[in-house]
CSV table of C-alpha atoms in Angstrom, one decimal:
chain,number,residue,atom,x,y,z
A,121,MET,CA,144.8,72.5,22.9
A,122,THR,CA,146.1,75.6,21.0
A,123,SER,CA,149.9,75.8,20.0
A,124,LEU,CA,150.3,78.7,22.2
A,125,LYS,CA,148.8,76.7,25.2
A,126,LYS,CA,151.3,73.9,24.5
A,127,ILE,CA,154.0,76.0,24.1
A,128,THR,CA,152.9,77.9,27.5
A,129,ASN,CA,152.7,74.5,29.3
A,130,LEU,CA,156.2,73.5,28.2
A,131,LEU,CA,157.8,76.7,29.5
A,132,LEU,CA,156.0,76.3,32.9
A,133,ILE,CA,157.2,72.8,33.2
A,134,SER,CA,160.5,73.4,32.1
A,135,THR,CA,160.5,76.0,35.0
A,136,LEU,CA,159.3,73.7,37.5
A,137,LEU,CA,162.0,71.7,36.9
A,138,CYS,CA,164.7,74.1,36.7
A,139,CYS,CA,163.4,75.4,39.9
A,140,GLN,CA,163.8,71.8,41.4
A,141,ASP,CA,167.3,71.3,40.3
A,142,LEU,CA,168.3,74.7,42.0
A,143,LEU,CA,166.6,73.6,45.0
A,144,VAL,CA,168.0,69.8,45.1
A,145,LYS,CA,171.7,69.9,44.4
A,146,ASP,CA,173.6,66.8,42.0
A,147,ILE,CA,175.7,64.9,44.6
A,148,SER,CA,176.6,62.3,41.4
A,149,ASN,CA,180.2,63.6,41.4
A,150,THR,CA,180.8,63.3,45.1
A,151,CYS,CA,182.3,60.3,47.4
A,152,VAL,CA,181.1,59.1,50.4
A,153,GLU,CA,184.5,59.2,52.7
A,154,ILE,CA,184.4,56.0,55.1
A,155,LEU,CA,185.9,57.0,58.8
A,156,VAL,CA,185.3,53.2,60.3
A,157,PRO,CA,185.9,50.5,59.8
A,158,GLN,CA,188.3,51.2,56.9
A,159,ASN,CA,189.6,49.2,54.2
A,160,ASN,CA,191.5,45.8,55.5
A,161,THR,CA,191.0,46.8,59.0
A,162,SER,CA,190.9,44.2,61.6
A,163,ILE,CA,188.5,44.3,64.5
A,164,SER,CA,188.5,42.2,67.7
A,165,ASN,CA,185.1,43.6,68.5
A,166,SER,CA,182.0,41.8,67.8
A,167,THR,CA,180.2,44.9,67.7
A,168,VAL,CA,181.0,47.2,64.9
A,169,THR,CA,180.0,50.9,64.5
A,170,PHE,CA,179.8,51.9,60.9
A,171,PHE,CA,180.8,55.5,60.4
A,172,TRP,CA,181.1,58.0,57.5
A,173,GLU,CA,181.6,61.7,56.6
A,174,PRO,CA,178.0,63.1,56.3
A,175,VAL,CA,177.6,64.4,52.2
A,176,THR,CA,176.4,67.9,51.6
A,177,ASP,CA,172.7,67.9,50.1
A,178,ALA,CA,172.4,64.0,50.7
A,179,ASP,CA,168.9,63.0,52.1
A,180,ALA,CA,170.1,59.7,53.2
A,181,TYR,CA,172.6,57.1,52.4
A,182,LYS,CA,172.1,53.3,51.2
A,183,ILE,CA,174.3,50.7,53.1
A,184,GLN,CA,175.1,46.9,52.3
A,185,ILE,CA,177.2,44.6,54.4
A,186,VAL,CA,178.0,41.4,53.0
A,187,SER,CA,179.9,38.0,54.0
A,188,PRO,CA,182.9,37.2,52.6
A,189,THR,CA,182.9,39.7,49.8
A,190,PHE,CA,180.6,41.3,47.1
A,191,ALA,CA,182.6,39.4,44.3
A,192,ASP,CA,181.6,36.0,46.4
A,193,ALA,CA,178.7,37.1,48.6
A,194,GLN,CA,177.6,34.2,50.7
A,195,THR,CA,175.6,35.9,53.4
A,196,LEU,CA,173.9,39.2,53.1
A,197,MET,CA,174.1,40.9,56.6
A,198,TYR,CA,172.3,44.0,56.0
A,199,ASP,CA,170.8,46.1,53.5
A,200,SER,CA,168.9,49.0,54.0
A,201,ILE,CA,168.4,53.0,53.5
A,202,ILE,CA,169.3,55.2,56.6
A,203,THR,CA,169.4,59.1,57.3
A,204,THR,CA,172.0,59.2,60.0
A,205,ASN,CA,175.9,58.8,59.1
A,206,LYS,CA,176.4,56.0,61.8
A,207,ILE,CA,175.3,52.7,62.7
A,208,THR,CA,176.2,49.7,64.8
A,209,PHE,CA,175.8,45.9,64.3
A,210,ALA,CA,176.7,42.7,66.3
A,211,LEU,CA,178.4,40.3,64.1
A,212,ASN,CA,180.1,37.0,64.4
A,213,PRO,CA,184.1,36.6,63.5
A,214,GLY,CA,184.5,36.5,59.8
A,215,ASN,CA,185.4,38.2,57.0
A,216,PHE,CA,183.3,41.2,55.6
A,217,GLU,CA,182.7,43.8,52.9
A,218,TRP,CA,180.5,47.0,53.0
A,219,ARG,CA,179.8,49.7,50.8
A,220,ILE,CA,178.2,53.0,51.3
A,221,LYS,CA,176.6,55.9,48.8
A,222,ALA,CA,174.7,58.7,49.5
A,223,ILE,CA,171.3,59.7,47.7
A,224,ASN,CA,168.7,62.7,47.4
A,225,GLU,CA,165.7,63.5,45.3
A,226,ILE,CA,167.8,63.7,42.3
A,227,SER,CA,171.2,61.8,42.1
A,228,GLU,CA,173.1,59.3,44.0
A,229,THR,CA,177.1,59.1,44.7
A,230,GLU,CA,178.9,55.9,43.5
A,231,TYR,CA,179.7,53.1,46.1
A,232,THR,CA,182.2,53.4,48.4
A,233,ILE,CA,183.6,50.1,49.4
A,234,SER,CA,185.7,49.0,52.3
A,235,LYS,CA,186.7,45.5,53.7
A,236,PHE,CA,187.4,44.3,57.2
A,237,ASN,CA,187.6,41.4,59.4
A,238,ILE,CA,186.9,40.4,62.9
A,239,ASP,CA,189.0,38.0,64.9
A,240,SER,CA,187.9,35.6,67.5
A,241,THR,CA,188.3,36.4,70.9
A,242,MET,CA,187.2,35.8,74.5
A,243,ASN,CA,187.8,39.1,75.6
A,244,LEU,CA,184.6,40.8,76.4
A,245,SER,CA,186.0,44.0,78.3
A,246,GLU,CA,185.6,46.5,74.7
A,247,GLU,CA,182.5,44.7,73.6
A,248,LYS,CA,179.2,46.6,73.5
A,249,LEU,CA,175.7,45.7,74.3
A,250,ILE,CA,172.6,47.1,72.0
A,251,GLN,CA,169.5,47.8,73.9
A,252,TYR,CA,167.3,47.1,71.1
A,253,SER,CA,163.6,47.2,73.5
A,254,PRO,CA,162.6,49.0,75.2
A,255,THR,CA,165.0,52.0,73.7
A,256,ASN,CA,166.0,55.0,75.7
A,257,GLY,CA,163.4,57.5,76.4
A,258,SER,CA,160.7,55.6,75.1
A,259,ALA,CA,157.2,54.8,76.5
A,260,LEU,CA,154.9,52.3,76.6
A,261,ASN,CA,151.4,51.4,77.2
A,262,SER,CA,151.7,47.8,78.4
A,263,THR,CA,153.2,46.6,81.5
A,264,GLU,CA,154.2,43.1,79.6
A,265,ILE,CA,157.5,43.8,78.0
A,266,THR,CA,160.3,41.8,76.1
A,267,PHE,CA,163.8,43.1,76.6
A,268,ARG,CA,166.1,42.4,73.6
A,269,TRP,CA,169.5,43.0,73.3
A,270,ASN,CA,172.3,41.6,70.8
A,271,ARG,CA,174.0,38.2,71.3
A,272,LEU,CA,177.7,38.1,71.7
A,273,TYR,CA,179.1,35.0,70.4
A,274,ASN,CA,181.7,35.1,72.8
A,275,ALA,CA,179.4,35.9,76.3
A,276,ASP,CA,178.4,32.5,78.7
A,277,GLU,CA,175.6,34.5,80.3
A,278,TYR,CA,174.1,37.9,80.6
A,279,LYS,CA,173.1,39.7,83.6
A,280,PHE,CA,169.9,41.5,83.6
A,281,THR,CA,168.7,44.5,86.3
A,282,LEU,CA,165.4,46.4,86.3
A,283,VAL,CA,165.0,49.3,88.8
A,284,ASN,CA,162.1,51.4,89.2
A,285,SER,CA,162.3,55.5,89.9
A,286,PHE,CA,163.0,54.9,93.8
A,287,ASN,CA,166.2,52.8,92.7
A,288,GLU,CA,164.3,49.8,93.8
A,289,THR,CA,165.2,46.4,92.1
A,290,ILE,CA,162.1,44.8,90.4
A,291,SER,CA,164.1,41.9,88.7
A,292,GLU,CA,167.8,40.5,88.7
A,293,VAL,CA,168.4,37.8,86.8
A,294,LYS,CA,171.2,36.1,84.7
A,295,LEU,CA,170.0,34.5,81.4
A,296,THR,CA,171.7,32.7,78.3
A,297,SER,CA,169.4,34.1,76.1
A,298,PRO,CA,169.8,37.7,74.7
A,299,GLU,CA,165.8,38.3,75.5
A,300,TYR,CA,163.9,38.4,78.8
A,301,LYS,CA,160.2,38.8,79.1
A,302,LEU,CA,158.7,40.5,82.4
A,303,THR,CA,155.4,42.1,83.7
A,304,VAL,CA,156.5,45.2,85.3
A,305,PRO,CA,154.3,45.9,88.4
A,306,GLU,CA,153.1,49.6,87.7
A,307,ASN,CA,153.1,52.8,85.9
A,308,ASP,CA,156.8,54.3,86.7
A,309,VAL,CA,159.9,55.1,85.1
A,310,TYR,CA,162.4,52.2,84.9
A,311,GLN,CA,165.6,51.9,84.4
A,312,TRP,CA,166.9,48.4,82.7
A,313,CYS,CA,170.9,47.2,82.6
A,314,ILE,CA,172.4,44.7,80.7
A,315,SER,CA,176.0,43.4,81.0
A,316,ALA,CA,177.7,40.1,79.7
A,317,ASN,CA,180.4,37.7,80.9
A,318,ASN,CA,182.2,34.7,80.2
A,319,LYS,CA,185.1,32.7,82.2
A,320,ILE,CA,187.7,35.5,81.6
A,321,SER,CA,185.8,38.6,81.1
A,322,SER,CA,183.1,40.9,81.4
A,323,THR,CA,181.4,43.8,79.4
A,324,LYS,CA,180.5,47.1,81.3
A,325,SER,CA,177.0,47.4,82.5
A,326,PHE,CA,174.9,49.0,79.4
A,327,SER,CA,171.5,51.3,80.7
A,328,SER,CA,168.4,52.8,79.1
A,329,THR,CA,165.4,54.4,80.9
A,330,PHE,CA,161.8,53.9,79.8
A,331,THR,CA,158.5,54.7,81.1
A,332,ILE,CA,155.3,52.4,81.7
A,333,ASP,CA,151.9,54.8,80.9
A,334,THR,CA,148.9,52.9,80.8
A,335,LYS,CA,146.4,55.8,81.7
A,336,SER,CA,144.5,57.8,79.3
A,337,PRO,CA,145.1,61.6,79.5
A,338,ARG,CA,142.8,64.1,80.6
A,339,ALA,CA,140.8,65.7,78.1
A,340,SER,CA,142.0,69.5,76.9
A,341,THR,CA,139.2,72.1,77.5
A,342,LEU,CA,138.6,73.7,74.6
A,343,LYS,CA,138.4,78.0,74.9
A,344,SER,CA,137.9,79.4,71.7
A,345,PRO,CA,136.3,79.6,69.3
A,346,ASN,CA,133.4,79.0,71.9
A,347,ASN,CA,130.5,76.5,71.3
A,348,PHE,CA,127.9,78.0,68.9
A,349,GLU,CA,130.4,81.1,68.1
A,350,THR,CA,130.3,83.1,65.0
A,351,VAL,CA,133.6,84.3,63.8
A,352,PHE,CA,134.1,87.1,61.6
A,353,THR,CA,138.0,87.3,61.4
A,354,ASP,CA,139.9,86.2,58.3
A,355,SER,CA,142.5,84.1,60.4
A,356,ILE,CA,140.9,81.7,63.0
A,357,THR,CA,142.8,81.2,66.4
A,358,PHE,CA,142.2,77.8,67.8
A,359,HIS,CA,142.8,78.0,71.6
A,360,TRP,CA,142.8,75.2,74.2
A,361,SER,CA,144.3,74.4,77.7
A,362,LYS,CA,145.5,70.9,78.5
A,363,ILE,CA,146.5,69.0,81.7
A,364,GLN,CA,150.2,67.3,82.1
A,365,ASP,CA,149.7,64.5,84.5
A,366,GLU,CA,152.5,62.1,85.7
A,367,GLY,CA,152.2,60.0,82.5
A,368,SER,CA,154.3,60.6,79.5
A,369,GLU,CA,154.6,63.6,77.5
A,370,ILE,CA,151.0,64.7,75.6
A,371,ILE,CA,150.9,65.7,71.9
A,372,ASP,CA,147.4,67.4,71.2
A,373,SER,CA,145.7,67.0,67.5
A,374,LEU,CA,143.3,69.9,66.6
A,375,ILE,CA,141.1,68.5,64.5
A,376,VAL,CA,138.4,70.5,62.3
A,377,ALA,CA,135.5,69.3,60.2
A,378,LYS,CA,132.6,70.0,58.4
A,379,ASP,CA,130.7,67.5,60.3
A,380,GLU,CA,130.0,66.4,63.9
A,381,ASN,CA,131.4,62.9,63.2
A,382,LEU,CA,134.6,64.6,62.0
A,383,SER,CA,134.6,62.8,58.7
A,384,ASP,CA,135.1,65.8,56.6
A,385,ILE,CA,138.2,67.0,58.0
A,386,VAL,CA,139.5,70.3,56.6
A,387,LEU,CA,142.3,70.7,58.9
A,388,SER,CA,144.3,68.5,61.4
A,389,ILE,CA,147.5,69.3,62.7
A,390,LYS,CA,149.5,67.9,65.6
A,391,THR,CA,151.0,70.1,68.3
A,392,SER,CA,152.6,70.6,71.4
A,393,ASN,CA,151.4,74.1,71.8
A,394,THR,CA,147.8,75.1,73.1
A,395,GLN,CA,146.9,77.3,70.2
A,396,TYR,CA,147.1,77.7,66.5
A,397,SER,CA,146.0,80.1,63.9
A,398,ASP,CA,144.7,79.5,60.0
A,399,THR,CA,142.5,80.6,57.8
A,400,ILE,CA,139.4,78.5,56.4
A,401,PRO,CA,136.5,79.5,54.4
A,402,ALA,CA,133.0,80.6,55.2
A,403,GLY,CA,131.0,77.8,56.6
A,404,ILE,CA,129.4,75.8,59.6
A,405,TYR,CA,132.4,73.9,61.4
A,406,TYR,CA,133.1,71.4,64.2
A,407,TRP,CA,136.3,71.5,66.0
A,408,THR,CA,137.8,69.7,68.8
A,409,VAL,CA,141.5,68.5,70.2
A,410,ILE,CA,142.4,64.8,70.7
A,411,SER,CA,145.0,64.6,73.5
A,412,ILE,CA,147.6,61.5,73.0
A,413,ASP,CA,150.4,60.9,75.1
A,414,LYS,CA,153.8,59.5,74.0
A,415,ALA,CA,152.9,56.0,75.3
A,416,GLY,CA,150.1,55.9,72.7
A,417,ASN,CA,146.9,56.6,75.1
A,418,GLN,CA,144.3,58.7,74.1
A,419,CYS,CA,141.6,60.9,75.9
A,420,GLN,CA,138.3,59.3,75.9
A,421,ASP,CA,135.9,62.2,76.8
A,422,ASN,CA,137.1,65.0,74.5
A,423,LYS,CA,134.7,67.6,73.6
A,424,ILE,CA,133.3,68.9,70.0
A,425,TYR,CA,132.4,72.2,69.3
A,426,LYS,CA,130.4,73.8,66.8
A,427,PHE,CA,131.3,77.2,65.3
A,428,VAL,CA,130.2,79.7,62.2
A,429,LYS,CA,132.8,81.3,60.2
A,430,GLU,CA,131.3,84.2,58.4
A,431,ASN,CA,133.0,86.3,55.6
A,432,LEU,CA,134.0,90.1,56.6
């Protein structure tokens, strides 16, 4: 490589790095402001929400929770990276310390640290139940479901209720475990409710809805380019139609490939629309649309069209 080429390459790399620095800002001199729980807070509820001010130009946050302190950590309760500025946990009574820092592609802040403790109490009235699964708004393609929620250390039992879209009770039971397995009867929209109680108090009822959808969506109808059509335009508009049945929301996958088996893919996009435009080189192509609903069911009879792209 000549000296001139080396200098040119170095200048190019330097320019790219400078552009990256301009796009992604350094946040190392910023700090995360904790909102709750603040330092030396005493909490009576075992369900704790950790909340902090968003940091401008941060991509994510690293949060760690230990008991009792980082200097004398005996139990690591949580250690993960999240993209939101709020998270909720259920913890048993005790002393805790937590810390949070913001990160992006090129930098990170220092940790902000806070201590808190949870006092033992038998009062459930202000406690929260976190419905782990099924989550609110989810769609499932199986009628066999395991319902899960957080355990409250001061709860004697949990009341579980499941109703369908006609507000008919499918199941209503009292449990001592924060988990319940059940087979629902059919495709429908369901609401499940959970509450906890002990001898002196109870929580309010917490609810979430979910959809059971075990039926595959119907295949989309391919409109253009038509089968065996020759296209002369620079940009090709792929157009199709779909039918939304009574199941969960359908997302289409447009696939364009150089072979009928769709293994040599040149274009693959997911969209809720029914058309997409793009440019591809001249050649022979095959295209299809695979319809997949929110529950993960995939159409079984999608057609594959062949077309030829010619240069102008």
